[in-house]
Amino acid sequence: MRVGVIGVQGDVSEHVEAVARAMHDAGKAGDAIAVRRREELDRVDALTIPGGESTTISKLLVKLGLFDDIVRRATAEAMPIMGTCAGCILLAKDAGIQADKTKTKLLGLMDMAVDRNAFGRQRESFEADIEVEGLDTPFHSIFIRAPAILRAWGDCTPLARYKDRIVLARQNNLIGAAFHPELSGDLRIHRWFLDLV
Ligand code: GLN
């Protein structure tokens, strides 16, 4: 299998490394590549969208002609996508007034509303061990200017909460994480993602 990592901005190399390691650990043959061009997107079986700055990533996806292809492959072909932090924001249908003000075009693939920078300035970055549905021990989670998922509806299922706010959700072939599973060394969420491919 080949997994693409949207490589336009944000923690791209961390994603490439985490995916490659998760594949290796799971005994799956394949590779992870950064995706910046449509030809590259055509060749991947699944995609991760890194953390970074969601407005910037969105604008670059449009500019590079990747935006509509991602939406098409996720819907018509049910291609698995995992978005972390900024990537999670882009997967959402609604990202509130901050997205409207910055004219951030969302991929809008998951039935959820997110709040960008939900944890405020005092808690710009923090780490927490959270309970995740389906995992028998807590997941060490790194939050960096993280969003929270305010609401999930339809087929979107919350899988973890931090202080009553949803921080991990899944909808069929799509996974959104408000935190950064690619940074903590714990690849259990990546394993779920690879199992979708
Ligand atoms: N706060 C960023 C945004 O709104 C996301 C932060 C991150 O991806 N680490 O896009």
Coordinates of N, CA and C and ligand atoms in Angstrom, one line a residue:
M1 N 0.8 -1.2 0.0 CA 0.0 0.0 0.0 C 0.9 1.3 0.0
R2 N 0.3 2.3 -0.5 CA 1.0 3.6 -0.5 C 0.2 4.6 0.2
V3 N 0.7 5.2 1.2 CA 0.0 6.2 2.0 C 0.6 7.6 1.7
G4 N -0.2 8.6 1.3 CA 0.3 9.9 1.1 C 0.1 10.8 2.3
V5 N 1.0 11.7 2.4 CA 0.9 12.7 3.5 C 0.8 14.1 2.8
I6 N -0.3 14.8 3.0 CA -0.3 16.1 2.3 C 0.9 16.9 2.8
G7 N 1.7 17.3 1.8 CA 3.0 17.9 2.1 C 3.2 19.3 1.8
V8 N 2.1 20.1 2.0 CA 2.2 21.5 1.6 C 2.6 22.5 2.8
Q9 N 2.3 22.1 4.0 CA 2.7 22.9 5.2 C 2.4 22.0 6.4
G10 N 3.2 22.3 7.5 CA 2.9 21.6 8.8 C 3.9 20.5 9.0
D11 N 3.5 19.6 10.0 CA 4.5 18.6 10.4 C 4.5 17.4 9.5
V12 N 4.9 17.6 8.3 CA 4.9 16.6 7.2 C 5.8 15.4 7.4
S13 N 7.1 15.7 7.8 CA 8.0 14.6 7.9 C 7.7 13.8 9.1
E14 N 7.1 14.3 10.1 CA 6.7 13.5 11.3 C 5.6 12.6 10.9
H15 N 4.7 13.0 10.0 CA 3.7 12.1 9.6 C 4.2 11.0 8.7
V16 N 5.1 11.4 7.8 CA 5.7 10.4 6.9 C 6.4 9.3 7.7
E17 N 7.2 9.7 8.7 CA 7.9 8.8 9.5 C 6.9 7.9 10.3
A18 N 5.9 8.5 10.9 CA 5.0 7.7 11.8 C 4.2 6.7 10.9
V19 N 3.8 7.1 9.8 CA 3.1 6.2 8.9 C 4.0 5.0 8.5
A20 N 5.2 5.4 8.1 CA 6.1 4.3 7.7 C 6.4 3.3 8.8
R21 N 6.6 3.9 10.0 CA 6.9 3.0 11.1 C 5.7 2.1 11.5
A22 N 4.5 2.7 11.4 CA 3.3 2.0 11.8 C 3.1 0.8 10.7
M23 N 3.4 1.1 9.5 CA 3.3 0.1 8.4 C 4.3 -1.1 8.7
H24 N 5.5 -0.7 9.0 CA 6.5 -1.6 9.3 C 6.1 -2.5 10.5
D25 N 5.7 -1.9 11.6 CA 5.3 -2.6 12.8 C 4.1 -3.6 12.6
A26 N 3.2 -3.1 11.7 CA 2.1 -4.0 11.4 C 2.4 -5.1 10.3
G27 N 3.6 -5.1 9.9 CA 4.0 -6.0 8.8 C 3.3 -5.8 7.5
K28 N 3.0 -4.5 7.2 CA 2.3 -4.2 5.9 C 3.4 -3.7 5.0
A29 N 3.4 -4.2 3.8 CA 4.4 -3.8 2.8 C 3.8 -2.5 2.2
G30 N 4.7 -1.5 1.9 CA 4.3 -0.3 1.3 C 5.2 0.9 1.7
D31 N 4.8 2.1 1.3 CA 5.6 3.2 1.7 C 4.7 4.4 2.0
A32 N 5.3 5.5 2.5 CA 4.6 6.7 2.8 C 5.3 7.8 2.0
I33 N 4.6 8.6 1.3 CA 5.2 9.7 0.5 C 4.5 11.0 0.8
A34 N 5.2 12.1 0.7 CA 4.6 13.5 0.7 C 3.9 13.7 -0.6
V35 N 2.7 14.3 -0.5 CA 1.9 14.6 -1.7 C 1.8 16.1 -1.9
R36 N 2.3 16.6 -3.0 CA 2.2 18.0 -3.4 C 1.5 18.2 -4.7
R37 N 1.5 17.1 -5.5 CA 1.0 17.2 -6.9 C -0.1 16.2 -7.1
R38 N -0.9 16.5 -8.1 CA -2.1 15.6 -8.4 C -1.6 14.2 -8.8
E39 N -0.5 14.2 -9.5 CA 0.0 12.8 -10.0 C 0.3 12.0 -8.8
E40 N 0.8 12.7 -7.7 CA 1.2 11.9 -6.5 C -0.1 11.5 -5.8
L41 N -1.1 12.3 -5.7 CA -2.3 12.0 -5.1 C -3.0 10.8 -5.8
D42 N -2.9 10.7 -7.1 CA -3.5 9.6 -7.9 C -2.9 8.3 -7.5
R43 N -1.6 8.3 -7.0 CA -0.9 7.0 -6.8 C -1.1 6.5 -5.3
V44 N -1.8 7.2 -4.5 CA -1.9 6.8 -3.1 C -3.2 6.1 -2.8
D45 N -3.2 5.2 -1.8 CA -4.4 4.4 -1.4 C -5.1 5.1 -0.2
A46 N -4.3 5.9 0.5 CA -4.9 6.6 1.7 C -4.1 7.8 1.9
L47 N -4.6 8.7 2.8 CA -4.0 10.0 3.0 C -4.0 10.4 4.4
T48 N -2.9 11.1 4.9 CA -3.1 11.8 6.1 C -2.9 13.3 5.9
I49 N -3.6 14.1 6.7 CA -3.4 15.6 6.6 C -2.9 16.0 7.9
P50 N -1.7 16.6 7.9 CA -0.9 17.0 9.1 C -1.5 18.2 9.8
G51 N -0.9 18.4 11.0 CA -1.2 19.6 11.7 C -0.4 20.7 11.1
G52 N -0.7 21.9 11.4 CA -0.1 23.1 10.8 C -1.0 24.3 11.0
E53 N -1.3 24.9 9.9 CA -2.2 26.1 9.9 C -3.3 25.8 8.9
S54 N -4.5 25.6 9.3 CA -5.5 25.0 8.4 C -5.8 26.0 7.3
T55 N -5.8 27.3 7.6 CA -6.1 28.3 6.5 C -5.1 28.1 5.4
T56 N -3.8 28.1 5.8 CA -2.7 28.0 4.8 C -2.8 26.7 4.0
I57 N -3.0 25.6 4.7 CA -3.1 24.3 4.1 C -4.2 24.3 3.1
S58 N -5.4 24.8 3.5 CA -6.5 24.8 2.6 C -6.3 25.6 1.3
K59 N -5.7 26.8 1.5 CA -5.4 27.6 0.3 C -4.4 26.9 -0.6
L60 N -3.4 26.3 -0.1 CA -2.5 25.6 -0.9 C -3.1 24.4 -1.6
L61 N -4.0 23.7 -0.9 CA -4.7 22.6 -1.6 C -5.5 23.0 -2.8
V62 N -6.1 24.2 -2.7 CA -6.9 24.8 -3.8 C -5.9 25.2 -4.9
K63 N -4.8 25.9 -4.5 CA -3.9 26.4 -5.5 C -3.2 25.3 -6.3
L64 N -2.9 24.2 -5.6 CA -2.2 23.1 -6.3 C -3.1 22.1 -7.0
G65 N -4.4 22.4 -6.9 CA -5.4 21.6 -7.6 C -5.7 20.3 -7.0
L66 N -5.4 20.2 -5.7 CA -5.6 18.9 -5.0 C -6.9 18.8 -4.3
F67 N -7.5 20.0 -3.9 CA -8.7 20.1 -3.1 C -9.8 19.2 -3.6
D68 N -10.3 19.4 -4.8 CA -11.4 18.7 -5.3 C -11.1 17.2 -5.5
D69 N -9.9 16.9 -5.8 CA -9.5 15.5 -6.0 C -9.6 14.7 -4.6
I70 N -9.2 15.4 -3.6 CA -9.3 14.8 -2.3 C -10.7 14.5 -1.9
V71 N -11.6 15.5 -2.1 CA -13.0 15.3 -1.8 C -13.6 14.2 -2.7
R72 N -13.3 14.1 -3.9 CA -13.8 13.1 -4.8 C -13.3 11.7 -4.4
R73 N -12.0 11.6 -4.1 CA -11.6 10.2 -3.7 C -12.1 9.8 -2.4
A74 N -12.3 10.7 -1.5 CA -12.8 10.4 -0.2 C -14.3 9.9 -0.2
T75 N -15.0 10.6 -1.1 CA -16.5 10.3 -1.2 C -16.7 9.1 -2.3
A76 N -16.3 9.3 -3.5 CA -16.6 8.3 -4.5 C -15.9 7.0 -4.3
E77 N -14.6 7.1 -3.8 CA -13.8 5.9 -3.7 C -13.6 5.5 -2.2
A78 N -14.2 6.2 -1.3 CA -14.0 5.9 0.2 C -12.6 5.7 0.6
M79 N -11.7 6.6 0.0 CA -10.3 6.5 0.4 C -10.2 6.9 1.8
P80 N -9.4 6.1 2.6 CA -9.2 6.5 4.0 C -8.4 7.8 4.2
I81 N -8.8 8.6 5.1 CA -8.1 9.9 5.4 C -8.0 10.1 6.9
M82 N -6.8 10.4 7.4 CA -6.7 10.7 8.8 C -6.2 12.2 8.9
G83 N -6.9 13.0 9.5 CA -6.5 14.4 9.7 C -6.2 14.7 11.1
T84 N -5.0 15.3 11.4 CA -4.7 15.6 12.8 C -4.6 17.1 12.9
C85 N -5.2 17.6 14.0 CA -5.2 19.0 14.3 C -5.7 19.9 13.2
A86 N -4.8 20.6 12.5 CA -5.3 21.4 11.3 C -6.0 20.5 10.3
G87 N -5.5 19.3 10.2 CA -6.1 18.3 9.2 C -7.5 17.9 9.7
C88 N -7.7 17.8 11.0 CA -9.0 17.5 11.6 C -9.9 18.7 11.3
I89 N -9.5 19.9 11.4 CA -10.3 21.1 11.1 C -10.8 21.0 9.7
L90 N -9.9 20.7 8.8 CA -10.2 20.7 7.3 C -11.2 19.5 7.0
L91 N -11.2 18.5 7.8 CA -12.2 17.4 7.5 C -13.6 17.8 8.0
A92 N -13.7 18.7 8.9 CA -15.0 19.1 9.4 C -15.9 19.8 8.4
K93 N -17.2 19.7 8.7 CA -18.2 20.4 7.9 C -18.3 21.9 8.3
D94 N -18.0 22.1 9.6 CA -18.1 23.5 10.2 C -17.0 23.8 11.1
A95 N -16.3 24.9 10.9 CA -15.2 25.3 11.8 C -15.5 26.7 12.3
G96 N -16.7 27.1 12.3 CA -17.1 28.3 13.0 C -16.7 29.6 12.4
I97 N -16.8 30.7 13.2 CA -16.6 32.0 12.7 C -15.1 32.3 12.2
Q98 N -14.2 31.6 12.9 CA -12.7 31.8 12.5 C -12.5 31.3 11.1
A99 N -13.2 30.3 10.7 CA -13.0 29.8 9.4 C -13.7 30.7 8.4
D100 N -14.8 31.2 8.8 CA -15.6 32.1 7.9 C -14.8 33.4 7.6
K101 N -14.2 33.9 8.7 CA -13.5 35.2 8.6 C -12.3 35.1 7.7
T102 N -11.6 33.9 7.8 CA -10.4 33.7 7.0 C -10.7 33.1 5.7
K103 N -12.0 32.9 5.4 CA -12.4 32.3 4.1 C -11.7 30.9 3.9
T104 N -11.6 30.2 5.0 CA -11.0 28.8 4.9 C -12.0 27.8 4.3
K105 N -11.6 27.3 3.2 CA -12.5 26.3 2.5 C -12.2 25.0 3.2
L106 N -13.3 24.4 3.7 CA -13.1 23.1 4.4 C -13.4 22.0 3.4
L107 N -12.7 20.8 3.6 CA -13.0 19.7 2.8 C -14.5 19.2 3.1
G108 N -14.9 19.4 4.4 CA -16.3 19.2 4.8 C -16.7 17.7 4.6
L109 N -15.8 16.8 5.0 CA -16.1 15.4 4.8 C -16.7 14.7 6.0
M110 N -16.5 15.3 7.2 CA -17.0 14.6 8.4 C -18.1 15.4 9.0
D111 N -19.1 14.7 9.5 CA -20.3 15.4 10.2 C -19.9 15.9 11.6
M112 N -19.1 16.9 11.6 CA -18.7 17.5 12.9 C -18.5 19.0 12.8
A113 N -18.6 19.6 13.9 CA -18.3 21.1 14.0 C -17.1 21.2 14.9
V114 N -16.1 22.0 14.5 CA -14.9 22.1 15.4 C -14.8 23.6 15.8
D115 N -14.0 23.7 16.8 CA -13.7 25.1 17.3 C -12.2 25.2 17.2
R116 N -11.7 26.1 16.4 CA -10.2 26.2 16.2 C -9.6 26.8 17.5
N117 N -8.5 26.4 17.8 CA -7.8 27.0 19.0 C -8.7 26.9 20.2
A118 N -9.3 25.8 20.4 CA -10.4 25.7 21.4 C -9.9 25.8 22.9
F119 N -8.6 25.5 23.0 CA -8.1 25.5 24.4 C -7.4 26.8 24.9
G120 N -7.4 27.7 24.0 CA -7.0 29.1 24.4 C -5.6 29.3 24.7
R121 N -5.2 30.5 25.0 CA -3.8 30.8 25.1 C -3.0 30.2 26.2
Q122 N -3.7 30.1 27.4 CA -3.0 29.5 28.6 C -2.6 28.1 28.3
R123 N -3.4 27.4 27.4 CA -3.1 26.0 27.2 C -2.7 25.8 25.7
E124 N -1.9 26.7 25.2 CA -1.5 26.6 23.8 C -1.1 25.2 23.5
S125 N -0.2 24.6 24.3 CA 0.3 23.2 24.1 C 0.2 22.5 25.4
F126 N -0.2 21.3 25.4 CA -0.2 20.4 26.6 C -0.3 19.0 26.2
E127 N 0.0 18.2 27.2 CA -0.1 16.7 26.9 C -1.0 16.1 27.9
A128 N -1.7 15.1 27.6 CA -2.7 14.4 28.5 C -2.8 13.0 28.1
D129 N -3.0 12.1 29.1 CA -3.4 10.7 28.8 C -4.9 10.6 28.7
I130 N -5.4 10.2 27.6 CA -6.8 10.2 27.4 C -7.3 8.7 27.2
E131 N -8.5 8.5 27.6 CA -9.2 7.2 27.3 C -9.7 7.2 25.9
V132 N -9.4 6.2 25.1 CA -9.9 6.1 23.8 C -10.7 4.9 23.6
E133 N -11.9 5.0 23.1 CA -12.7 3.8 22.9 C -12.0 2.8 22.0
G134 N -12.0 1.6 22.5 CA -11.3 0.5 21.7 C -9.9 0.3 22.1
L135 N -9.3 1.1 22.9 CA -7.9 0.9 23.4 C -8.0 0.6 24.9
D136 N -7.2 -0.4 25.3 CA -7.3 -0.8 26.7 C -6.4 0.0 27.7
T137 N -5.5 0.8 27.2 CA -4.8 1.7 28.1 C -4.8 3.1 27.5
P138 N -4.7 4.1 28.3 CA -4.8 5.5 27.8 C -3.8 5.8 26.7
F139 N -4.1 6.8 25.9 CA -3.3 7.2 24.8 C -2.7 8.6 25.2
H140 N -1.3 8.6 25.2 CA -0.7 9.9 25.5 C -0.8 10.8 24.3
S141 N -1.5 11.9 24.6 CA -1.9 12.8 23.5 C -1.2 14.2 23.6
I142 N -0.7 14.7 22.5 CA 0.0 16.0 22.4 C -1.0 17.0 21.7
F143 N -1.3 18.0 22.4 CA -2.2 19.0 21.8 C -1.4 20.3 21.6
I144 N -1.5 20.8 20.4 CA -0.7 22.1 20.0 C -1.7 23.0 19.4
R145 N -2.0 24.1 20.1 CA -3.1 25.1 19.6 C -4.2 24.3 19.0
A146 N -4.7 23.3 19.7 CA -5.6 22.3 19.2 C -7.0 22.8 19.1
P147 N -7.7 22.2 18.1 CA -9.1 22.4 18.0 C -9.8 21.4 19.0
A148 N -11.1 21.6 19.2 CA -12.0 20.6 19.8 C -13.1 20.4 18.9
I149 N -13.6 19.2 19.0 CA -14.8 18.8 18.2 C -16.0 19.2 19.1
L150 N -16.8 20.2 18.6 CA -17.9 20.7 19.5 C -19.1 19.8 19.4
R151 N -19.3 19.2 18.2 CA -20.5 18.5 17.9 C -20.2 17.4 16.9
A152 N -20.8 16.2 17.0 CA -20.7 15.2 16.0 C -22.1 14.7 15.7
W153 N -22.4 14.5 14.5 CA -23.8 14.0 14.2 C -23.7 13.0 13.0
G154 N -24.8 12.5 12.6 CA -24.9 11.5 11.5 C -24.0 10.3 11.8
D155 N -23.1 10.0 10.9 CA -22.3 8.8 11.0 C -21.0 9.0 11.8
C156 N -20.8 10.2 12.2 CA -19.6 10.6 12.9 C -19.6 10.2 14.4
T157 N -18.7 9.3 14.8 CA -18.7 8.7 16.1 C -17.6 9.3 17.0
P158 N -17.9 9.9 18.1 CA -16.8 10.3 19.0 C -16.1 9.1 19.6
L159 N -14.8 9.2 19.7 CA -14.0 8.0 20.2 C -13.2 8.4 21.5
A160 N -13.0 9.7 21.7 CA -12.3 10.1 22.9 C -12.7 11.6 23.2
R161 N -12.5 11.8 24.5 CA -12.8 13.2 25.0 C -11.7 13.6 25.9
Y162 N -11.5 14.9 26.0 CA -10.6 15.5 27.0 C -11.5 16.6 27.7
K163 N -11.6 16.5 29.0 CA -12.5 17.4 29.7 C -13.8 17.7 29.0
D164 N -14.5 16.7 28.7 CA -15.9 16.8 28.1 C -15.9 17.2 26.6
R165 N -14.7 17.5 26.1 CA -14.8 17.9 24.7 C -14.3 16.7 23.8
I166 N -14.9 16.6 22.7 CA -14.5 15.4 21.8 C -13.2 15.8 21.1
V167 N -12.3 14.9 21.2 CA -10.9 15.1 20.6 C -10.5 14.1 19.5
L168 N -11.4 13.1 19.4 CA -11.1 12.0 18.4 C -12.4 11.5 17.9
A169 N -12.6 11.4 16.6 CA -13.8 10.9 16.0 C -13.5 10.1 14.7
R170 N -14.5 9.2 14.4 CA -14.3 8.5 13.2 C -15.7 8.5 12.4
Q171 N -15.6 8.6 11.1 CA -16.8 8.4 10.3 C -16.4 7.6 9.1
N172 N -16.8 6.3 9.2 CA -16.5 5.4 8.1 C -15.0 5.4 7.8
N173 N -14.6 5.9 6.6 CA -13.2 5.8 6.2 C -12.4 7.0 6.7
L174 N -12.9 7.8 7.6 CA -12.3 9.1 8.0 C -12.0 9.1 9.5
I175 N -10.8 9.6 9.8 CA -10.5 9.8 11.3 C -10.0 11.2 11.5
G176 N -10.6 11.9 12.5 CA -10.1 13.2 12.8 C -9.6 13.2 14.3
A177 N -8.4 13.7 14.5 CA -7.8 13.8 15.8 C -7.5 15.3 16.1
A178 N -7.9 15.8 17.2 CA -7.6 17.2 17.6 C -6.1 17.3 18.0
F179 N -5.6 16.1 18.5 CA -4.2 16.1 18.9 C -3.3 15.5 17.8
H180 N -2.1 15.1 18.2 CA -1.1 14.7 17.2 C -0.6 13.3 17.5
P181 N -1.3 12.2 17.0 CA -0.9 10.9 17.2 C 0.5 10.6 16.6
E182 N 0.9 11.4 15.6 CA 2.1 11.2 14.9 C 3.3 11.6 15.8
L183 N 3.1 12.3 16.9 CA 4.2 12.9 17.7 C 4.5 12.1 19.0
S184 N 3.6 11.2 19.4 CA 3.8 10.7 20.8 C 4.5 9.3 20.8
G185 N 4.7 8.8 19.6 CA 5.4 7.5 19.5 C 4.4 6.3 19.7
D186 N 3.2 6.6 20.1 CA 2.2 5.5 20.2 C 1.4 5.5 18.9
L187 N 1.6 4.4 18.2 CA 1.0 4.3 16.9 C -0.3 3.5 16.8
R188 N -1.0 3.3 17.9 CA -2.2 2.5 17.9 C -3.3 3.1 17.0
I189 N -3.4 4.5 17.0 CA -4.4 5.1 16.1 C -4.0 5.0 14.6
H190 N -2.7 5.1 14.4 CA -2.2 4.8 13.0 C -2.6 3.4 12.6
R191 N -2.5 2.5 13.5 CA -2.8 1.1 13.1 C -4.2 0.9 12.7
W192 N -5.1 1.6 13.4 CA -6.5 1.6 12.9 C -6.7 2.1 11.5
F193 N -6.0 3.3 11.3 CA -6.0 3.9 10.0 C -5.5 3.0 8.9
L194 N -4.4 2.3 9.2 CA -3.9 1.4 8.1 C -4.8 0.3 7.9
D195 N -5.5 -0.2 8.9 CA -6.4 -1.3 8.8 C -7.6 -0.9 7.9
L196 N -7.9 0.4 7.7 CA -8.9 0.8 6.8 C -8.6 0.7 5.4
V197 N -7.2 0.7 5.1 CA -6.8 0.7 3.7 C -6.9 -0.6 3.0
Ligands
GLN1 N1 -4.6 26.2 15.3 C1 -4.2 25.6 14.1 C2 -5.3 26.0 13.0 O1 -6.3 26.6 13.4 C3 -4.0 24.1 14.1 C4 -2.8 23.8 15.0 C5 -2.1 22.6 14.7 O2 -2.4 21.9 13.7 N2 -1.2 22.2 15.5 O3 -5.2 25.7 11.9

